[in-house]
XYZ file of C-alpha atoms in Angstrom:
305
model
C -7.329 2.402 21.704
C -10.339 2.343 19.375
C -9.357 2.158 15.857
C -11.582 2.516 12.764
C -10.133 0.934 9.700
C -11.275 0.788 6.085
C -9.727 -1.804 3.735
C -9.478 -4.057 6.559
C -9.905 -7.211 4.469
C -7.495 -6.085 1.847
C -3.870 -7.492 1.274
C -2.380 -5.143 3.765
C -5.390 -4.877 6.135
C -5.597 -8.551 6.864
C -1.968 -8.386 7.899
C -2.410 -5.297 9.929
C -5.001 -6.393 12.110
C -2.814 -9.073 13.440
C -0.324 -6.289 14.659
C -3.151 -4.405 16.270
C -4.742 -7.261 18.583
C -4.231 -5.154 21.659
C -6.665 -2.555 20.484
C -10.466 -2.415 19.802
C -11.098 -2.333 16.172
C -14.027 -1.407 14.070
C -13.806 -2.529 10.333
C -15.936 -0.752 7.724
C -16.889 -3.426 5.126
C -19.523 -3.942 2.617
C -20.100 -7.375 3.944
C -19.574 -7.983 7.701
C -20.293 -11.784 7.215
C -17.444 -12.044 4.644
C -15.052 -9.749 6.669
C -15.586 -12.023 9.729
C -14.305 -14.948 7.584
C -11.441 -13.093 6.234
C -10.308 -11.925 9.486
C -10.920 -14.965 11.531
C -7.112 -15.421 11.972
C -6.779 -12.277 13.960
C -10.181 -11.794 15.365
C -9.733 -12.324 19.247
C -13.185 -10.648 20.094
C -11.601 -7.423 19.628
C -13.087 -6.497 16.081
C -16.560 -5.062 15.456
C -17.963 -4.815 11.786
C -19.879 -2.018 10.363
C -21.225 -1.698 6.673
C -21.588 1.908 6.158
C -20.547 5.256 7.513
C -23.718 7.047 6.923
C -25.188 5.970 10.140
C -22.436 7.382 11.984
C -22.870 10.795 13.245
C -19.357 11.634 14.426
C -15.960 10.005 15.493
C -15.929 11.005 19.133
C -15.362 7.521 20.227
C -12.609 6.727 17.613
C -8.914 7.376 18.809
C -7.250 6.410 15.357
C -8.541 6.158 11.829
C -6.625 3.847 9.164
C -8.033 4.365 5.735
C -6.712 1.704 3.347
C -10.013 1.236 1.100
C -9.707 1.378 -2.689
C -10.334 -0.624 -5.832
C -7.242 -2.439 -6.758
C -5.379 -0.120 -9.101
C -3.758 -2.901 -11.291
C -6.595 -5.490 -11.433
C -8.220 -4.546 -14.625
C -7.421 -2.169 -17.755
C -7.957 1.414 -17.222
C -11.198 2.042 -18.973
C -13.084 5.251 -18.326
C -15.480 3.205 -15.950
C -12.578 1.470 -14.263
C -10.829 4.810 -13.586
C -13.993 6.296 -11.997
C -14.105 3.124 -9.726
C -10.411 3.494 -8.828
C -10.896 7.285 -7.883
C -14.156 7.274 -6.226
C -13.399 4.180 -4.135
C -10.626 6.090 -2.612
C -11.703 9.744 -2.771
C -15.413 9.191 -1.534
C -14.637 7.165 1.538
C -11.781 9.439 2.494
C -13.861 12.484 2.190
C -16.750 10.870 4.253
C -14.037 10.190 7.029
C -12.695 13.755 6.961
C -16.247 15.078 7.186
C -16.823 12.787 10.378
C -13.570 13.888 11.835
C -14.413 17.498 11.302
C -17.883 17.056 12.998
C -16.293 15.738 16.071
C -15.928 17.556 19.334
C -13.277 15.145 20.328
C -11.886 13.900 16.887
C -9.397 10.955 16.409
C -5.767 11.681 17.169
C -4.683 10.520 13.906
C -5.728 9.786 10.330
C -3.534 7.336 8.557
C -4.534 7.279 4.958
C -3.184 5.500 1.883
C -1.573 6.818 -1.244
C 1.090 5.155 -3.501
C 4.527 5.932 -4.788
C 2.906 6.196 -8.350
C 2.307 9.828 -7.371
C 5.990 10.755 -8.228
C 5.753 9.545 -11.693
C 8.668 8.076 -13.782
C 11.881 9.255 -12.020
C 14.460 7.343 -13.762
C 17.532 6.622 -11.363
C 16.921 9.585 -9.227
C 16.459 8.768 -5.697
C 12.969 9.752 -4.465
C 12.266 11.039 -0.920
C 8.917 12.288 0.505
C 9.895 15.916 -0.608
C 10.831 14.983 -4.129
C 8.817 16.990 -6.556
C 5.923 15.127 -8.191
C 5.481 14.551 -11.893
C 2.163 16.204 -12.003
C 0.836 14.010 -14.864
C -0.555 10.590 -15.675
C -3.324 8.790 -13.940
C -1.611 7.405 -10.836
C -0.894 10.998 -9.900
C -4.318 12.249 -10.303
C -5.674 9.483 -8.328
C -3.086 9.910 -5.395
C -2.644 13.729 -5.450
C -6.672 14.205 -4.847
C -6.623 11.213 -2.496
C -4.096 12.948 -0.212
C -5.536 16.428 -0.685
C -8.669 15.300 0.688
C -7.205 13.370 3.787
C -4.976 16.424 4.717
C -8.327 18.449 5.137
C -8.580 16.471 8.602
C -5.320 17.897 9.717
C -5.526 20.020 12.838
C -4.222 20.624 16.228
C -6.141 17.693 17.486
C -5.501 15.314 14.576
C -2.352 14.546 12.825
C -2.370 13.039 9.325
C -0.045 10.517 8.026
C 0.044 9.668 4.259
C 1.357 6.351 3.226
C 2.979 6.298 -0.211
C 3.087 2.690 -0.685
C 5.302 0.670 -3.059
C 4.933 -2.878 -4.462
C 4.057 -4.963 -1.301
C 5.349 -8.518 -1.276
C 3.657 -11.394 0.720
C 2.711 -14.926 0.663
C -1.072 -14.501 -0.421
C -1.832 -12.325 -3.052
C -0.284 -8.976 -4.257
C 2.049 -8.473 -6.972
C 4.281 -11.456 -6.215
C 1.306 -13.937 -6.712
C 0.911 -12.776 -10.273
C 4.831 -12.860 -10.931
C 5.314 -16.386 -9.369
C 3.925 -18.632 -12.087
C 5.958 -17.807 -15.240
C 9.085 -17.655 -12.928
C 8.308 -21.190 -11.590
C 8.114 -22.473 -15.023
C 11.373 -21.033 -15.921
C 9.941 -18.238 -18.379
C 10.180 -15.326 -16.141
C 12.289 -12.298 -16.708
C 12.829 -8.728 -17.011
C 10.150 -6.203 -18.245
C 11.527 -4.092 -21.099
C 15.078 -2.952 -20.327
C 14.622 -3.900 -16.649
C 16.531 -0.548 -15.770
C 13.172 0.814 -13.885
C 13.366 0.847 -10.074
C 10.808 -0.971 -8.192
C 10.042 0.320 -4.760
C 9.259 -2.876 -2.791
C 8.279 -3.757 0.795
C 7.620 -7.116 2.525
C 3.951 -7.304 4.000
C 5.042 -7.767 7.448
C 7.148 -4.591 7.436
C 4.209 -2.563 5.713
C 1.845 -3.588 8.500
C 4.605 -3.209 11.150
C 5.218 0.289 9.812
C 1.532 1.305 9.997
C 1.291 0.105 13.514
C 4.370 1.902 14.343
C 2.805 5.273 13.098
C -0.346 4.371 15.138
C 1.728 4.426 18.474
C 4.277 7.199 17.296
C 2.593 10.387 18.600
C 5.007 12.579 16.793
C 4.411 10.949 13.401
C 2.857 13.309 10.803
C 3.000 13.895 7.051
C 4.185 11.722 4.218
C 5.992 8.440 4.608
C 7.191 6.263 1.759
C 6.025 2.746 2.716
C 8.929 0.902 1.047
C 12.003 -0.942 1.820
C 15.394 0.889 2.266
C 16.920 -0.704 -0.880
C 14.790 -0.599 -3.910
C 16.078 -2.508 -6.790
C 15.824 -2.547 -10.504
C 13.366 -4.849 -12.305
C 16.129 -6.782 -13.772
C 17.605 -7.225 -10.075
C 14.332 -8.178 -8.860
C 13.786 -10.766 -11.716
C 17.202 -12.231 -10.979
C 16.552 -12.361 -7.476
C 13.450 -14.131 -7.719
C 14.654 -16.493 -10.319
C 17.763 -17.188 -8.043
C 15.511 -17.934 -4.982
C 13.346 -20.355 -7.126
C 16.373 -21.925 -8.673
C 15.157 -21.103 -12.165
C 16.520 -19.278 -15.056
C 15.333 -15.736 -15.867
C 16.273 -15.589 -19.687
C 12.862 -14.078 -20.887
C 12.542 -10.336 -21.794
C 8.803 -9.118 -21.995
C 8.864 -6.152 -24.405
C 7.334 -3.006 -23.427
C 4.906 -2.908 -26.317
C 3.549 -6.224 -25.601
C 2.599 -5.155 -21.995
C 1.199 -1.990 -23.290
C -1.046 -4.041 -25.850
C -2.091 -6.211 -23.015
C -2.716 -3.782 -20.268
C -3.181 -0.577 -21.934
C -2.418 2.522 -19.998
C -2.042 0.702 -16.688
C 1.358 -0.932 -18.065
C 3.123 2.318 -16.874
C 2.888 0.744 -13.602
C 5.397 -1.778 -14.689
C 7.810 0.679 -16.424
C 7.704 3.842 -14.461
C 10.895 3.969 -12.274
C 10.485 5.138 -8.742
C 13.719 4.603 -6.523
C 11.855 5.536 -3.434
C 13.580 5.686 -0.064
C 11.607 5.482 3.325
C 13.509 8.540 4.733
C 10.822 9.801 7.216
C 10.319 6.211 8.507
C 13.691 5.588 9.253
C 14.208 9.127 10.856
C 11.461 8.050 13.224
C 13.283 5.013 14.330
C 11.434 2.382 12.513
C 13.617 -0.593 11.890
C 12.822 -2.850 8.902
C 12.904 -6.499 9.175
C 13.553 -7.113 5.515
C 15.619 -4.136 4.169
C 16.978 -6.236 1.187
C 15.170 -8.123 -1.323
C 16.624 -11.536 -1.239
C 16.017 -12.260 2.350
C 12.521 -11.183 2.009
C 11.801 -13.279 -1.028
C 13.415 -16.309 0.766
C 11.111 -15.866 3.678
C 8.035 -15.420 1.654
C 8.670 -18.416 -0.599
C 9.462 -20.670 2.396
C 6.263 -19.490 4.082
C 4.301 -20.378 0.922
C 5.814 -23.845 0.914
C 4.943 -24.441 4.559
């Protein structure tokens, strides 16, 4: 198959291309030179690079579109300028792809497009499935709701749309875990606030495998929680990480301090989303890492070797 991918050099994208080596991949990137370097681990002469969609008239030659592009949501404080970057880096690219799909006489069979579990808002201890009502408030909801709405415009009898409501992705290089590790390694890690908020996590390998599974599963359609079957509380995550590192987890970081440091974006740390991947498991997808402790052990062992 011929796959067009945005966000191919991102945290998930770099892993995903390794699971798509049997396909012809075209990666949309602002810098083909940098992208070639970032993806050299997986480029077996099956990857092409383009730097803009404006030169593309249609997607008749594309079988699958995987849309993962977007400004990192937690990288900076949410100033009004940063919020605009976060929104339009997702919305504008998705709209361009949808417009090209609509222009195609033989459109791609599937659009797999990003989203995030933040769309649900704070659900406390409630188990969150793909049909759980949304909070309809807050910046993460605004970003994801519009992002999904644009992607769904591509839905037709010729094109299925899969929406990825992704949790916290854990891997050896980058992602949330890279930011968490230093304090825990020095024995000053611990829970955030009460620690009772649920963290929907997923191992990077499972995230990439799940997306590749949706590429090949021709009945896959609709919303998918891209998170492991067993979400844990922040306290359980902190204890699990400390145990794996053989370090204490005695420190509590108060909510007010993180709000002072991060501003509005601190809600990403304290909103509780006990997300379950019901639709993925119903499709028959099997997670390699369903539980947190084996996932952390594998990731930290891989980092050391």
